[in-house]
Amino acid sequence: AQSVTQLGSHVSVSEGALVLLRCNYSSSVPPYLFWYVQYPNQGLQLLLKYTSAATLVKGINGFEAEFKKSETSFHLTKPSAHMSDAAEYFCAVSSPGGSGGGADGLTFGKGTHLIIQP
Amino acid sequence: NAGVTQTPKFQVLKTGQSMTLQCAQDMNHNSMYWYRQDPGMGLRLIYYSASEGTTDKGEVPNGYNVSRLNKREFSLRLESAAPSQTSVYFCASRAQSRVPGELFFGEGSRLTVL
């Protein structure tokens, strides 16, 4: 069975500080990995994705994530936090034909709420 | 571009009432999905439709039915609402050309069952 674990349901950083949101996954087959962002009262929006090409993936709004197979991790980082980054962030793993939900085999983590302190 | 449109955005029901959540996408996507989001639970798949004319159960299908009316529209029906179905419901879609899991989401429908 595949799963996603996001460490910390809430993460608070100061404006201008490094953002690090942690995600670990388990999958029996080579995965696709995603980070989605949800701003207040909105739907989810794709931030970035890993599809077995480069292990360091750049996304929108200055975010990036690194796929580390040996650590089964896909942590999300941003060098300098901005107030507009305050949102809920979801890590997700997809392994078609795997044990996740639906034809896509997509499983979401429980989310990390990012708080930016002025 | 409207993307994925959900109606209604808010709804309050009494236990036992029925209702249908509507979803339409204008991106010519083949696959469509219904998720529910609950605090601390992430998103859980209710039903999905890999193509027009097909639907399949997801992780939490009990108490729900779906209809893939055509390629654009995918509706979710609650036949007899229960307080446990109080949640935020998201419709999503995916193009055939995108990798599995790369979804476009609507803005959500917030349902309260009293």
Coordinates of C-alpha atoms in Angstrom, one line a residue:
Chain A
A1 CA 0.0 0.0 0.0
Q2 CA 1.2 3.5 -0.7
S3 CA 1.1 6.3 1.7
V4 CA 2.2 9.9 2.3
T5 CA 3.3 11.4 5.6
Q6 CA 3.6 15.1 6.1
L7 CA 5.5 16.0 9.2
G8 CA 3.8 18.8 11.1
S9 CA 0.2 19.8 10.6
H10 CA 1.3 23.5 11.2
V11 CA 4.5 25.2 10.3
S12 CA 5.3 28.8 11.3
V13 CA 8.1 30.8 9.8
S14 CA 9.0 34.5 9.8
E15 CA 8.7 36.5 6.6
G16 CA 12.0 36.2 4.7
A17 CA 13.0 33.0 6.4
L18 CA 13.5 29.6 4.8
V19 CA 10.4 27.5 4.2
L20 CA 10.8 23.7 4.6
L21 CA 7.7 21.4 4.5
R22 CA 8.5 17.7 4.9
C23 CA 7.0 14.8 3.0
N24 CA 7.8 11.2 3.1
Y25 CA 6.1 8.6 0.9
S26 CA 5.9 4.9 0.5
S27 CA 5.2 3.2 -2.8
S28 CA 5.8 -0.3 -4.2
V29 CA 6.4 1.1 -7.7
P30 CA 8.3 4.1 -9.0
P31 CA 6.1 7.1 -8.0
Y32 CA 5.0 10.4 -9.4
L33 CA 5.1 13.0 -6.6
F34 CA 3.3 16.2 -6.3
W35 CA 2.9 19.3 -4.1
Y36 CA -0.5 21.1 -4.2
V37 CA -1.3 24.4 -2.6
Q38 CA -4.7 25.5 -1.3
Y39 CA -5.2 29.2 -0.5
P40 CA -8.1 30.0 1.9
N41 CA -11.5 29.2 0.5
Q42 CA -10.1 28.0 -2.8
G43 CA -9.4 24.7 -4.6
L44 CA -6.1 23.0 -4.8
Q45 CA -3.5 24.2 -7.4
L46 CA -0.5 22.2 -8.6
L47 CA 2.7 23.7 -7.2
L48 CA 5.2 21.2 -8.8
K49 CA 5.5 17.6 -9.8
Y50 CA 8.2 14.9 -10.0
T51 CA 7.9 12.5 -12.9
S52 CA 11.3 10.6 -12.8
A53 CA 13.2 13.2 -14.8
A54 CA 15.4 15.7 -12.8
T55 CA 15.4 15.0 -9.1
L56 CA 15.3 18.7 -8.2
V57 CA 12.0 20.1 -9.4
K58 CA 11.2 23.8 -9.6
G59 CA 7.6 25.0 -9.3
I60 CA 5.6 28.2 -9.2
N61 CA 6.1 31.1 -6.8
G62 CA 9.8 30.2 -6.1
F63 CA 9.1 26.8 -4.6
E64 CA 11.2 23.7 -5.3
A65 CA 11.4 20.1 -4.1
E66 CA 14.0 17.4 -4.2
F67 CA 13.2 13.7 -4.8
K68 CA 15.5 11.5 -2.6
K69 CA 14.8 7.9 -3.3
S70 CA 17.1 6.6 -0.6
E71 CA 15.2 8.7 2.0
T72 CA 11.8 8.2 0.3
S73 CA 11.3 12.0 0.7
F74 CA 10.1 14.9 -1.4
H75 CA 10.5 17.9 0.8
L76 CA 9.3 21.3 -0.3
T77 CA 11.5 24.4 0.1
K78 CA 11.5 28.1 -0.6
P79 CA 14.5 30.3 0.3
S80 CA 12.5 33.3 1.5
A81 CA 9.0 33.2 2.7
H82 CA 6.4 35.8 1.7
M83 CA 3.2 36.7 3.4
S84 CA 1.3 35.5 0.3
D85 CA 2.7 31.9 0.9
A86 CA 0.4 31.4 3.8
A87 CA -1.8 28.5 2.7
E88 CA -2.4 24.7 3.2
Y89 CA 0.1 22.5 1.4
F90 CA -0.5 18.9 0.3
C91 CA 2.0 16.3 -0.7
A92 CA 0.6 13.5 -2.9
V93 CA 1.9 10.3 -4.5
S94 CA 0.6 8.7 -7.6
S95 CA 1.4 5.2 -8.8
P96 CA -0.9 4.0 -11.6
G97 CA -2.2 0.6 -10.9
G98 CA -1.1 0.9 -7.3
S99 CA -3.2 0.8 -4.2
G100 CA -4.1 4.4 -4.1
G101 CA -7.5 5.9 -4.9
G102 CA -8.9 5.6 -8.4
A103 CA -7.3 5.0 -11.8
D104 CA -4.6 7.4 -11.0
G105 CA -3.6 5.7 -7.7
L106 CA -3.4 9.2 -6.1
T107 CA -2.9 9.4 -2.4
F108 CA -2.8 12.7 -0.5
G109 CA -1.0 13.5 2.7
K110 CA -3.1 15.2 5.5
G111 CA -1.7 18.6 4.7
T112 CA 0.5 21.2 6.4
H113 CA -0.8 24.7 7.2
L114 CA 2.0 27.2 6.6
I115 CA 1.8 30.3 8.8
I116 CA 4.0 33.4 7.9
Q117 CA 4.8 35.7 10.8
P118 CA 5.4 39.3 9.9
Chain B
N1 CA -11.1 30.0 -19.1
A2 CA -13.5 28.8 -16.4
G3 CA -11.6 25.5 -15.8
V4 CA -13.6 23.4 -13.4
T5 CA -16.9 24.9 -12.1
Q6 CA -18.8 23.6 -9.2
T7 CA -22.3 24.5 -8.0
P8 CA -23.5 25.3 -5.5
K9 CA -20.6 26.8 -3.5
F10 CA -22.5 26.5 -0.2
Q11 CA -25.4 24.3 0.9
V12 CA -27.1 23.5 4.2
L13 CA -29.2 20.3 4.4
K14 CA -31.2 18.6 7.0
T15 CA -30.6 14.9 7.8
G16 CA -32.3 12.7 5.2
Q17 CA -32.6 15.4 2.5
S18 CA -31.1 14.7 -0.9
M19 CA -29.1 17.0 -3.2
T20 CA -26.8 16.9 -6.2
L21 CA -23.5 18.7 -6.6
Q22 CA -22.8 19.7 -10.1
C23 CA -19.4 19.9 -11.8
A24 CA -18.5 21.0 -15.3
Q25 CA -15.1 21.4 -17.0
D26 CA -14.4 23.2 -20.2
M27 CA -10.9 21.8 -20.8
N28 CA -12.0 18.7 -22.8
H29 CA -10.5 16.4 -20.1
N30 CA -11.3 12.7 -20.1
S31 CA -11.0 12.0 -16.4
M32 CA -13.1 13.5 -13.7
Y33 CA -13.1 13.0 -9.9
W34 CA -15.0 13.8 -6.7
Y35 CA -13.1 14.3 -3.5
R36 CA -14.1 15.2 0.0
Q37 CA -11.8 17.2 2.3
D38 CA -12.1 17.0 6.1
P39 CA -9.9 18.7 8.7
G40 CA -6.8 16.6 9.4
M41 CA -7.8 14.0 6.8
G42 CA -6.4 15.4 3.6
L43 CA -8.5 14.6 0.5
R44 CA -10.2 11.3 0.0
L45 CA -11.5 10.1 -3.3
I46 CA -15.3 9.4 -3.5
Y47 CA -15.8 8.4 -7.1
Y48 CA -14.0 8.9 -10.4
S49 CA -14.8 8.7 -14.1
A50 CA -11.9 7.7 -16.4
S51 CA -13.9 8.5 -19.5
E52 CA -17.4 9.4 -20.6
G53 CA -19.8 6.6 -19.8
T54 CA -17.7 5.0 -17.0
T55 CA -17.6 5.6 -13.3
D56 CA -15.8 3.7 -10.4
K57 CA -15.8 3.8 -6.7
G58 CA -12.9 5.5 -4.8
E59 CA -11.9 5.2 -1.2
V60 CA -15.1 6.5 0.5
P61 CA -18.1 5.9 -1.9
N62 CA -20.8 4.9 0.7
G63 CA -23.8 7.3 0.7
Y64 CA -23.0 8.8 -2.7
N65 CA -23.9 8.2 -6.3
V66 CA -22.4 9.8 -9.4
S67 CA -23.4 10.4 -13.0
R68 CA -21.0 11.2 -15.9
L69 CA -23.6 13.0 -17.9
N70 CA -21.3 13.8 -20.9
K71 CA -17.6 14.6 -21.3
R72 CA -18.0 17.9 -19.6
E73 CA -20.2 17.1 -16.6
F74 CA -19.8 14.9 -13.6
S75 CA -22.4 15.1 -10.8
L76 CA -22.4 13.8 -7.2
R77 CA -25.6 12.9 -5.5
L78 CA -26.4 12.4 -1.8
E79 CA -29.6 10.4 -1.6
S80 CA -30.2 10.7 2.1
A81 CA -27.7 13.2 3.7
A82 CA -26.2 12.4 7.1
P83 CA -24.2 14.7 9.4
S84 CA -21.1 12.6 8.6
Q85 CA -21.3 14.0 5.1
T86 CA -20.6 17.5 6.3
S87 CA -17.5 18.3 4.4
V88 CA -16.0 20.4 1.6
Y89 CA -16.4 18.6 -1.8
F90 CA -14.0 19.1 -4.7
C91 CA -14.4 18.2 -8.3
A92 CA -11.2 17.7 -10.3
S93 CA -10.3 16.7 -13.9
R94 CA -7.3 15.5 -15.8
A95 CA -6.2 15.6 -19.4
Q96 CA -5.1 12.4 -21.1
S97 CA -1.8 14.0 -21.8
R98 CA -1.0 14.8 -18.2
V99 CA 0.6 12.3 -15.8
P100 CA -1.7 10.4 -13.5
G101 CA -2.3 12.5 -10.4
E102 CA -1.9 15.9 -12.1
L103 CA -5.3 17.3 -11.5
F104 CA -7.2 20.6 -12.0
F105 CA -9.5 21.4 -9.1
G106 CA -12.7 23.4 -8.8
E107 CA -13.1 25.9 -5.9
G108 CA -15.2 23.5 -3.8
S109 CA -18.7 23.1 -2.5
R110 CA -19.1 23.5 1.3
L111 CA -21.9 21.2 2.6
T112 CA -23.3 21.2 6.1
V113 CA -25.8 18.5 7.1
L114 CA -27.7 19.3 10.3

